[in-house]
C-alpha cells in the first residue's frame, strides 16, 4: 500500500494556540479519540516544557496501543532525556527532535554557527536513539533556510540514524509551488533519501498550510503533520480533516491511502472544539456546520435529483449524522455508564460517576435528545467543577493608587 502517514500534533502544536491549554484528563480523552480516528502518530506534547506536559505524555503512553506516541524535544540532552522518560511506557514510541536551520534563527535565537547546529543535530539524533529507534528530526524554519545547508544537515542526521525527516514551514511563508519544489529538491539531492520518510509540517499564516502540505505530498512527502480543526500556533497548522479528505476524494491525483477512519472525523472535531473552547466556523471545510448544507434552491433541487451534482463527498463518510441520539431522560445509570465506556471516558470514582449522572439527568429534563457531544461536555463540566472546588477564595484585598500628588486649591 502506498501510505500517507498522518502525524497529529493537536496535543502539542495545537495546544500552543492561545488559551487552548488542556488538562491531563482532557488530553487523555483526545488521545483516545485520535487513536480511534486511526492517526499513525500522536505528538502528545513537549516533555521538557513543564511537569504537566511530562506527566500527560507519560499517561498517554500508558493507554495508547495502536498509534505511536511521540514527544517533542529541542536538540538538548536534557530535553531528550525527559522526552525519552515520558514516552517510555508506550508500545510504539518516537522522539521528535528539532533545531533551527535558518540564518535568522541561528544568528539571533540560537547564537550558533551552522557547523555547531549541524553537530548538535547529529548529537540530538544519537541521544534520542538511547530511548527509541524511531527518531524524527526537524529543521525548524526550513522554509527560510539555505537549501544547501538543509541538504548537508539532513544527510548528516540520516547517517546518525534519523528515520523521519520533517521539513517545517514554521512561519507559514511558503506557497504551494515553492513548497513542492523544495521537497522535490531535498529528496533528489540528499544522499540515501529513499531510506527515510519525508514529512511536511506547515503553518497557516497565509492560509496555505493545507495546499502547501498537499504540494509536498505530490512531491514525495509521505508524512503530513497536522491538527484537528487546523488548531495551532498563531493562524494554526494544516487541518487533518482537510488533508485526509483531499487525499481520499482526489485519489485520482494522489493515489495514496491513509489509515484514518474518516467516519470519526466530525466526532473528533467536536471533542477538540468542546475541550479547547475554539469554535469551528460554520463554513469550515469538512467539519463546519454548513459544510454539507445547501441553501440555494437550484442547489437543493440538484442534490435532491442527484447528490453528486453539488456534493463531492458524502456527509456520512466524515461522520455527519453518525452522532446518534445516545440517551434520554428515561435512561438509567447503567446505560449512562455503558455509553461512557463506549466513548472511552473513564471517571475516577463512583462518586464522580454519580455526580456526572446527576448532571446528565438535569440536562435530560431540559433537552430531549442527548448526543455524544453533550456527554463529553458534561464530563468536562464535572472535571472543571471538581477543580474549582479545590480552591476557595479566603480573602481579597484591593489597593488602588494613582501615584500622583494632587494640589487642592480653595
Ligand atoms: O513549526 C515548527 O517548526 C514546529 C517544529 C517544532 C516542528 O512546530
Ligand atoms: Zn509548528
Tab-separated table of C-alpha atoms and ligand atoms in Angstrom:
chain	number	residue	atom	x	y	z
A	1	UNK	CA	0.000	0.000	0.000
A	2	UNK	CA	1.246	3.466	-0.820
A	3	UNK	CA	0.537	5.004	2.572
A	4	UNK	CA	0.434	8.599	3.735
A	5	UNK	CA	1.355	8.726	7.426
A	6	UNK	CA	-0.839	11.012	9.496
A	7	UNK	CA	1.070	12.642	12.353
A	8	UNK	CA	-1.312	14.521	14.619
A	9	UNK	CA	0.082	17.383	16.673
A	10	UNK	CA	-3.168	18.717	18.181
A	11	UNK	CA	-1.870	17.990	21.682
A	12	UNK	CA	1.448	19.776	21.066
A	13	UNK	CA	1.377	22.457	18.317
A	14	UNK	CA	-2.427	22.677	18.702
A	15	UNK	CA	-2.069	23.318	22.396
A	16	UNK	CA	0.258	26.217	21.564
A	17	UNK	CA	-2.812	28.196	20.396
A	18	UNK	CA	-3.502	30.997	22.846
A	19	UNK	CA	-5.950	29.827	25.520
A	20	UNK	CA	-6.086	26.243	24.241
A	21	UNK	CA	-4.164	24.618	27.051
A	22	UNK	CA	-5.706	21.361	28.217
A	23	UNK	CA	-5.719	19.382	31.431
A	24	UNK	CA	-4.232	15.901	31.569
A	25	UNK	CA	-7.681	14.333	31.687
A	26	UNK	CA	-8.727	16.297	28.586
A	27	UNK	CA	-5.559	15.286	26.747
A	28	UNK	CA	-6.199	11.648	27.573
A	29	UNK	CA	-9.702	11.886	26.135
A	30	UNK	CA	-8.409	13.491	22.947
A	31	UNK	CA	-5.580	10.947	22.638
A	32	UNK	CA	-8.053	8.047	22.882
A	33	UNK	CA	-10.245	9.646	20.235
A	34	UNK	CA	-7.216	10.222	17.966
A	35	UNK	CA	-6.384	6.543	18.252
A	36	UNK	CA	-9.985	5.673	17.367
A	37	UNK	CA	-9.681	8.043	14.405
A	38	UNK	CA	-6.668	5.999	13.304
A	39	UNK	CA	-3.820	8.514	13.316
A	40	UNK	CA	-0.409	6.864	12.947
A	41	UNK	CA	1.432	9.182	15.319
A	42	UNK	CA	0.153	11.243	18.264
A	43	UNK	CA	2.528	14.025	19.234
A	44	UNK	CA	1.401	14.089	22.850
A	45	UNK	CA	3.374	17.132	23.981
A	46	UNK	CA	6.764	18.598	24.715
A	47	UNK	CA	8.028	16.712	27.772
A	48	UNK	CA	10.601	19.292	28.847
A	49	UNK	CA	8.138	22.177	28.647
A	50	UNK	CA	6.570	21.564	32.066
A	51	UNK	CA	5.977	18.809	34.642
A	52	UNK	CA	2.327	18.823	33.485
A	53	UNK	CA	3.335	18.106	29.888
A	54	UNK	CA	5.710	15.362	31.033
A	55	UNK	CA	3.025	13.690	33.105
A	56	UNK	CA	0.396	13.928	30.331
A	57	UNK	CA	2.742	12.328	27.788
A	58	UNK	CA	3.517	9.543	30.234
A	59	UNK	CA	-0.175	8.954	30.977
A	60	UNK	CA	-0.980	8.900	27.239
A	61	UNK	CA	1.914	6.490	26.634
A	62	UNK	CA	0.372	4.067	29.114
A	63	UNK	CA	-3.031	3.850	27.439
A	64	UNK	CA	-2.374	4.165	23.701
A	65	UNK	CA	-1.745	0.867	21.955
A	66	UNK	CA	-2.059	1.261	18.211
A	67	UNK	CA	-0.723	4.746	17.480
A	68	UNK	CA	2.885	5.751	18.043
A	69	UNK	CA	3.246	8.218	20.929
A	70	UNK	CA	5.732	10.996	20.346
A	71	UNK	CA	7.297	13.772	22.410
A	72	UNK	CA	8.914	16.870	21.003
A	73	UNK	CA	12.418	17.753	22.274
A	74	UNK	CA	14.841	20.543	21.472
A	75	UNK	CA	18.291	19.348	20.441
A	76	UNK	CA	19.390	19.341	24.066
A	77	UNK	CA	20.463	16.298	26.033
A	78	UNK	CA	18.238	17.275	28.978
A	79	UNK	CA	15.132	17.702	26.748
A	80	UNK	CA	15.766	14.376	25.043
A	81	UNK	CA	16.152	12.611	28.381
A	82	UNK	CA	12.765	13.965	29.535
A	83	UNK	CA	11.137	13.007	26.218
A	84	UNK	CA	12.638	9.507	26.438
A	85	UNK	CA	11.402	9.019	30.006
A	86	UNK	CA	7.914	10.356	29.236
A	87	UNK	CA	7.311	8.020	26.272
A	88	UNK	CA	8.973	5.049	27.966
A	89	UNK	CA	5.692	3.162	28.736
A	90	UNK	CA	4.416	3.452	25.148
A	91	UNK	CA	4.118	0.378	22.958
A	92	UNK	CA	5.314	2.373	19.940
A	93	UNK	CA	7.412	5.429	20.795
A	94	UNK	CA	9.048	8.255	18.911
A	95	UNK	CA	11.256	11.221	19.816
A	96	UNK	CA	10.889	14.262	17.587
A	97	UNK	CA	13.947	16.449	17.985
A	98	UNK	CA	14.433	19.783	16.261
A	99	UNK	CA	16.865	22.634	15.768
A	100	UNK	CA	16.520	25.799	13.715
A	101	UNK	CA	18.473	25.966	10.450
A	102	UNK	CA	17.687	29.411	9.026
A	103	UNK	CA	20.262	32.208	9.241
A	104	UNK	CA	17.842	34.441	11.109
A	105	UNK	CA	17.175	31.786	13.787
A	106	UNK	CA	20.762	30.522	14.054
A	107	UNK	CA	22.229	34.014	14.451
A	108	UNK	CA	19.597	35.725	16.549
A	109	UNK	CA	17.931	32.970	18.559
A	110	UNK	CA	20.426	30.145	18.913
A	111	UNK	CA	23.587	32.271	18.535
A	112	UNK	CA	25.226	29.259	16.925
A	113	UNK	CA	27.177	28.825	13.703
A	114	UNK	CA	25.872	26.442	11.003
A	115	UNK	CA	28.682	23.995	11.918
A	116	UNK	CA	27.599	23.989	15.544
A	117	UNK	CA	23.940	23.495	14.540
A	118	UNK	CA	24.850	20.554	12.309
A	119	UNK	CA	26.955	18.943	15.038
A	120	UNK	CA	24.164	19.432	17.597
A	121	UNK	CA	21.530	17.981	15.258
A	122	UNK	CA	23.628	14.834	14.876
A	123	UNK	CA	24.195	14.595	18.637
A	124	UNK	CA	20.459	15.057	19.269
A	125	UNK	CA	19.615	12.134	16.995
A	126	UNK	CA	22.236	9.961	18.716
A	127	UNK	CA	20.996	10.882	22.221
A	128	UNK	CA	17.426	10.076	21.118
A	129	UNK	CA	18.480	6.629	19.891
A	130	UNK	CA	19.232	5.676	23.504
A	131	UNK	CA	15.450	5.728	24.118
A	132	UNK	CA	13.916	4.564	20.844
A	133	UNK	CA	14.966	3.709	17.327
A	134	UNK	CA	12.068	5.767	15.949
A	135	UNK	CA	13.676	9.216	15.762
A	136	UNK	CA	12.350	12.167	13.789
A	137	UNK	CA	14.482	15.194	13.018
A	138	UNK	CA	13.067	18.621	12.121
A	139	UNK	CA	14.890	21.612	10.692
A	140	UNK	CA	12.921	24.439	12.252
A	141	UNK	CA	12.233	27.333	9.853
A	142	UNK	CA	13.327	25.165	6.923
A	143	UNK	CA	11.287	27.486	4.723
A	144	UNK	CA	13.795	30.315	5.242
A	145	UNK	CA	16.885	28.088	5.380
A	146	UNK	CA	19.596	27.773	2.780
A	147	UNK	CA	18.777	24.673	0.744
A	148	UNK	CA	22.405	23.537	0.592
A	149	UNK	CA	22.637	23.685	4.359
A	150	UNK	CA	19.406	21.662	4.620
A	151	UNK	CA	20.885	19.023	2.321
A	152	UNK	CA	24.038	18.895	4.433
A	153	UNK	CA	22.288	18.615	7.803
A	154	UNK	CA	19.698	16.085	6.565
A	155	UNK	CA	22.487	13.937	5.131
A	156	UNK	CA	24.279	14.032	8.499
A	157	UNK	CA	21.218	13.213	10.650
A	158	UNK	CA	20.190	10.361	8.345
A	159	UNK	CA	23.685	8.904	8.751
A	160	UNK	CA	23.258	9.339	12.529
A	161	UNK	CA	20.058	7.244	12.457
A	162	UNK	CA	17.029	9.541	11.972
A	163	UNK	CA	14.130	7.643	10.372
A	164	UNK	CA	11.844	10.589	9.551
A	165	UNK	CA	12.967	13.934	8.181
A	166	UNK	CA	10.488	16.722	8.762
A	167	UNK	CA	10.564	19.914	6.721
A	168	UNK	CA	8.626	22.674	8.510
A	169	UNK	CA	7.239	25.910	7.205
A	170	UNK	CA	7.384	27.259	10.744
A	171	UNK	CA	6.167	30.745	9.867
A	172	UNK	CA	3.610	29.923	7.143
A	173	UNK	CA	5.597	31.746	4.477
A	174	UNK	CA	5.629	29.394	1.530
A	175	UNK	CA	3.302	28.953	-1.415
A	176	UNK	CA	2.361	25.557	-2.885
A	177	UNK	CA	4.662	25.529	-5.917
A	178	UNK	CA	7.798	26.532	-3.994
A	179	UNK	CA	7.000	24.151	-1.139
A	180	UNK	CA	6.574	21.227	-3.507
A	181	UNK	CA	9.779	22.180	-5.335
A	182	UNK	CA	11.715	22.285	-2.077
A	183	UNK	CA	10.518	18.787	-1.123
A	184	UNK	CA	11.439	17.546	-4.574
A	185	UNK	CA	14.911	19.072	-4.457
A	186	UNK	CA	15.631	17.678	-0.988
A	187	UNK	CA	14.523	14.173	-1.897
A	188	UNK	CA	16.540	14.190	-5.091
A	189	UNK	CA	19.731	15.684	-3.617
A	190	UNK	CA	20.007	14.268	-0.075
A	191	UNK	CA	22.047	11.029	-0.217
A	192	UNK	CA	20.071	7.933	0.844
A	193	UNK	CA	16.845	9.940	0.878
A	194	UNK	CA	14.929	6.769	-0.011
A	195	UNK	CA	15.852	5.221	3.334
A	196	UNK	CA	13.746	7.702	5.335
A	197	UNK	CA	10.202	9.058	5.429
A	198	UNK	CA	9.936	12.676	4.292
A	199	UNK	CA	7.490	14.743	6.260
A	200	UNK	CA	5.904	18.170	5.890
A	201	UNK	CA	4.732	20.498	8.682
A	202	UNK	CA	3.007	23.685	7.545
A	203	UNK	CA	1.597	26.691	9.364
A	204	UNK	CA	-1.305	28.676	8.054
A	205	UNK	CA	-0.201	32.310	8.276
A	206	UNK	CA	-1.041	32.943	4.611
A	207	UNK	CA	-3.916	30.445	4.618
A	208	UNK	CA	-1.899	27.912	2.638
A	209	UNK	CA	-0.989	25.216	5.166
A	210	UNK	CA	-3.164	22.529	3.578
A	211	UNK	CA	-2.294	23.481	-0.018
A	212	UNK	CA	1.425	23.545	0.817
A	213	UNK	CA	1.255	20.182	2.604
A	214	UNK	CA	-0.530	18.588	-0.347
A	215	UNK	CA	2.015	20.025	-2.748
A	216	UNK	CA	4.773	18.436	-0.641
A	217	UNK	CA	2.872	15.140	-0.807
A	218	UNK	CA	2.723	15.381	-4.595
A	219	UNK	CA	6.487	15.792	-4.499
A	220	UNK	CA	7.303	12.800	-2.336
A	221	UNK	CA	6.403	13.595	1.284
A	222	UNK	CA	4.838	10.531	2.914
A	223	UNK	CA	4.058	12.002	6.324
A	224	UNK	CA	1.906	15.060	6.974
A	225	UNK	CA	1.929	16.828	10.333
A	226	UNK	CA	-1.442	18.330	11.049
A	227	UNK	CA	-4.044	19.103	13.711
A	228	UNK	CA	-7.761	18.653	14.228
A	229	UNK	CA	-9.678	21.737	13.054
A	230	UNK	CA	-6.323	23.248	11.977
A	231	UNK	CA	-5.708	24.304	15.587
A	232	UNK	CA	-2.195	25.589	16.246
A	233	UNK	CA	0.286	28.345	16.913
A	234	UNK	CA	-0.925	31.745	15.513
A	235	UNK	CA	-3.095	31.059	12.399
A	236	UNK	CA	-2.811	27.322	13.057
A	237	UNK	CA	-1.435	24.211	11.391
A	238	UNK	CA	-2.623	22.244	8.366
A	239	UNK	CA	-6.012	20.758	9.144
A	240	UNK	CA	-6.072	16.968	9.420
A	241	UNK	CA	-9.598	16.595	8.121
A	242	UNK	CA	-8.887	18.663	5.009
A	243	UNK	CA	-5.688	16.761	4.213
A	244	UNK	CA	-7.272	13.351	4.726
A	245	UNK	CA	-10.415	14.101	2.742
A	246	UNK	CA	-8.432	15.714	-0.091
A	247	UNK	CA	-6.286	12.616	-0.445
A	248	UNK	CA	-9.342	10.340	-0.262
A	249	UNK	CA	-11.592	12.392	-2.556
A	250	UNK	CA	-8.842	13.027	-5.129
A	251	UNK	CA	-7.372	9.537	-5.138
A	252	UNK	CA	-7.103	10.021	-8.897
A	253	UNK	CA	-4.392	12.613	-8.205
A	254	UNK	CA	-2.667	11.387	-5.046
A	255	UNK	CA	-3.046	7.615	-5.342
A	256	UNK	CA	-2.373	7.251	-1.620
A	257	UNK	CA	-4.186	5.677	1.326
A	258	UNK	CA	-4.365	6.758	4.946
A	259	UNK	CA	-5.353	4.642	7.947
A	260	UNK	CA	-7.883	7.261	9.034
A	261	UNK	CA	-11.360	6.065	9.912
A	262	UNK	CA	-12.997	9.074	8.298
A	263	UNK	CA	-16.355	8.440	9.992
A	264	UNK	CA	-14.735	9.558	13.245
A	265	UNK	CA	-13.730	12.974	11.857
A	266	UNK	CA	-16.750	15.002	12.988
A	267	UNK	CA	-16.779	13.463	16.489
A	268	UNK	CA	-13.062	14.238	16.884
A	269	UNK	CA	-13.535	17.790	15.660
A	270	UNK	CA	-16.402	18.376	18.135
A	271	UNK	CA	-14.423	16.894	21.015
A	272	UNK	CA	-11.399	19.121	20.346
A	273	UNK	CA	-13.616	22.165	19.922
A	274	UNK	CA	-15.544	21.453	23.160
A	275	UNK	CA	-12.390	20.901	25.167
A	276	UNK	CA	-10.336	23.825	23.854
A	277	UNK	CA	-13.256	26.250	23.586
A	278	UNK	CA	-12.202	27.025	19.981
A	279	UNK	CA	-15.429	27.062	17.933
A	280	UNK	CA	-15.477	25.656	14.407
A	281	UNK	CA	-16.566	28.284	11.875
A	282	UNK	CA	-19.791	27.217	10.115
A	283	UNK	CA	-18.224	27.371	6.653
A	284	UNK	CA	-15.110	25.380	7.648
A	285	UNK	CA	-14.431	22.620	5.104
A	286	UNK	CA	-15.492	19.099	6.158
A	287	UNK	CA	-16.397	19.825	9.791
A	288	UNK	CA	-18.221	23.201	9.654
A	289	UNK	CA	-21.954	23.041	10.330
A	290	UNK	CA	-22.678	24.232	6.780
A	291	UNK	CA	-20.104	22.054	5.016
A	292	UNK	CA	-22.856	19.865	3.585
A	293	UNK	CA	-25.798	22.294	3.772
A	294	UNK	CA	-27.349	23.510	0.529
A	295	UNK	CA	-29.098	26.858	0.772
A	296	UNK	CA	-29.907	27.919	-2.765
A	297	UNK	CA	-32.999	26.456	-4.417
A	298	UNK	CA	-31.041	25.425	-7.503
A	299	UNK	CA	-28.514	23.514	-5.416
A	300	UNK	CA	-31.212	21.862	-3.285
A	301	UNK	CA	-33.068	20.792	-6.387
A	302	UNK	CA	-29.867	19.413	-7.929
A	303	UNK	CA	-28.870	17.463	-4.822
A	304	UNK	CA	-32.341	16.001	-4.448
A	305	UNK	CA	-32.266	14.820	-8.054
A	306	UNK	CA	-28.704	13.529	-7.935
A	307	UNK	CA	-26.485	14.070	-4.860
A	308	UNK	CA	-23.273	14.351	-6.842
A	309	UNK	CA	-24.476	17.422	-8.759
A	310	UNK	CA	-23.232	19.571	-5.875
A	311	UNK	CA	-21.539	17.170	-3.444
A	312	UNK	CA	-18.059	15.741	-3.895
A	313	UNK	CA	-18.077	13.799	-0.598
A	314	UNK	CA	-20.756	12.000	1.390
A	315	UNK	CA	-21.602	13.652	4.708
A	316	UNK	CA	-21.821	10.282	6.446
A	317	UNK	CA	-18.282	9.379	5.313
A	318	UNK	CA	-16.893	12.043	7.640
A	319	UNK	CA	-19.308	11.223	10.437
A	320	UNK	CA	-22.144	13.681	9.935
A	321	UNK	CA	-25.291	12.041	11.215
A	322	UNK	CA	-23.320	9.318	12.934
A	323	UNK	CA	-23.552	11.115	16.265
A	324	UNK	CA	-26.588	9.103	17.216
A	325	UNK	CA	-29.014	10.172	19.903
A	326	UNK	CA	-27.449	8.366	22.751
A	327	UNK	CA	-29.650	8.681	25.788
A	328	UNK	CA	-32.727	10.420	27.139
A	329	UNK	CA	-34.319	11.238	30.459
A	330	UNK	CA	-35.573	7.712	30.975
A	331	UNK	CA	-32.121	6.205	30.637
A	332	UNK	CA	-30.683	4.684	33.773
A	333	UNK	CA	-27.294	4.930	35.443
A	334	UNK	CA	-26.125	1.687	33.855
A	335	UNK	CA	-26.934	2.810	30.324
A	336	UNK	CA	-25.136	6.054	31.049
A	337	UNK	CA	-22.098	4.188	32.370
A	338	UNK	CA	-22.026	1.932	29.287
A	339	UNK	CA	-22.148	4.925	26.978
A	340	UNK	CA	-19.159	6.442	28.790
A	341	UNK	CA	-17.245	3.204	28.257
A	342	UNK	CA	-18.138	3.238	24.544
A	343	UNK	CA	-16.875	6.807	24.315
A	344	UNK	CA	-13.635	5.794	26.042
A	345	UNK	CA	-14.312	8.002	29.071
A	346	UNK	CA	-13.083	6.705	32.418
A	347	UNK	CA	-14.202	8.535	35.514
A	348	UNK	CA	-12.022	8.496	38.617
A	349	UNK	CA	-14.551	7.110	41.088
A	350	UNK	CA	-18.174	6.099	41.718
A	351	UNK	CA	-18.632	9.498	43.346
A	352	UNK	CA	-17.627	11.327	40.145
A	353	UNK	CA	-19.806	8.958	38.113
A	354	UNK	CA	-22.794	9.712	40.360
A	355	UNK	CA	-22.439	13.456	40.151
A	356	UNK	CA	-21.915	13.331	36.350
A	357	UNK	CA	-25.034	11.173	36.120
A	358	UNK	CA	-26.953	13.808	38.171
A	359	UNK	CA	-25.819	16.463	35.689
A	360	UNK	CA	-26.945	14.218	32.830
A	361	UNK	CA	-30.421	13.817	34.404
A	362	UNK	CA	-30.722	17.582	34.891
A	363	UNK	CA	-29.813	18.129	31.226
A	364	UNK	CA	-32.144	15.390	30.006
A	365	UNK	CA	-35.004	17.182	31.743
A	366	UNK	CA	-34.388	20.227	29.572
A	367	UNK	CA	-33.216	18.619	26.315
A	368	UNK	CA	-34.947	15.587	24.873
A	369	UNK	CA	-32.062	14.400	22.677
A	370	UNK	CA	-28.709	13.876	24.339
A	371	UNK	CA	-25.837	13.431	21.882
A	372	UNK	CA	-22.310	12.155	22.420
A	373	UNK	CA	-21.059	15.754	22.326
A	374	UNK	CA	-23.401	16.592	25.242
A	375	UNK	CA	-21.874	13.749	27.223
A	376	UNK	CA	-18.355	14.994	26.512
A	377	UNK	CA	-19.437	18.487	27.622
A	378	UNK	CA	-20.969	17.089	30.840
A	379	UNK	CA	-17.746	15.262	31.662
A	380	UNK	CA	-15.681	18.400	31.016
A	381	UNK	CA	-18.054	20.402	33.265
A	382	UNK	CA	-17.688	17.802	36.002
A	383	UNK	CA	-13.874	17.977	35.905
A	384	UNK	CA	-13.948	21.780	35.918
A	385	UNK	CA	-16.286	21.842	38.911
A	386	UNK	CA	-14.094	19.371	40.812
A	387	UNK	CA	-11.046	21.540	40.071
A	388	UNK	CA	-12.893	24.691	41.132
A	389	UNK	CA	-13.975	23.020	44.402
A	390	UNK	CA	-10.313	22.556	45.272
A	391	UNK	CA	-9.807	26.318	45.534
A	392	UNK	CA	-11.573	28.664	47.887
A	393	UNK	CA	-11.256	32.444	47.936
A	394	UNK	CA	-10.208	33.149	51.515
A	395	UNK	CA	-9.837	36.891	51.364
A	396	UNK	CA	-9.271	39.648	48.859
A	397	UNK	CA	-7.536	42.941	49.500
A	398	UNK	CA	-7.529	45.579	46.803
A	399	UNK	CA	-5.498	48.805	46.855
A	400	UNK	CA	-5.592	51.451	44.126
A	401	UNK	CA	-3.274	54.435	43.936
A	402	UNK	CA	-2.626	56.850	41.047
A	403	UNK	CA	0.895	57.673	42.421
A	404	UNK	CA	0.329	61.369	41.757
A	405	UNK	CA	0.208	64.184	44.305
A	406	UNK	CA	-2.735	66.480	43.839
A	407	UNK	CA	-2.796	70.111	44.894
A	408	UNK	CA	-6.029	71.312	46.402
A	409	UNK	CA	-6.802	74.956	45.905
A	410	UNK	CA	-9.547	76.605	47.812
B	1	LIG	O1	6.561	24.813	13.311
B	1	LIG	C1	7.591	24.190	13.616
B	1	LIG	O2	8.693	24.419	13.095
B	1	LIG	C2	7.476	23.196	14.659
B	1	LIG	C3	8.672	22.314	14.835
B	1	LIG	C4	8.974	22.082	16.262
B	1	LIG	C5	8.469	21.059	14.060
B	1	LIG	O3	6.445	23.053	15.277
B	2	LIG	ZN1	4.759	24.003	14.165
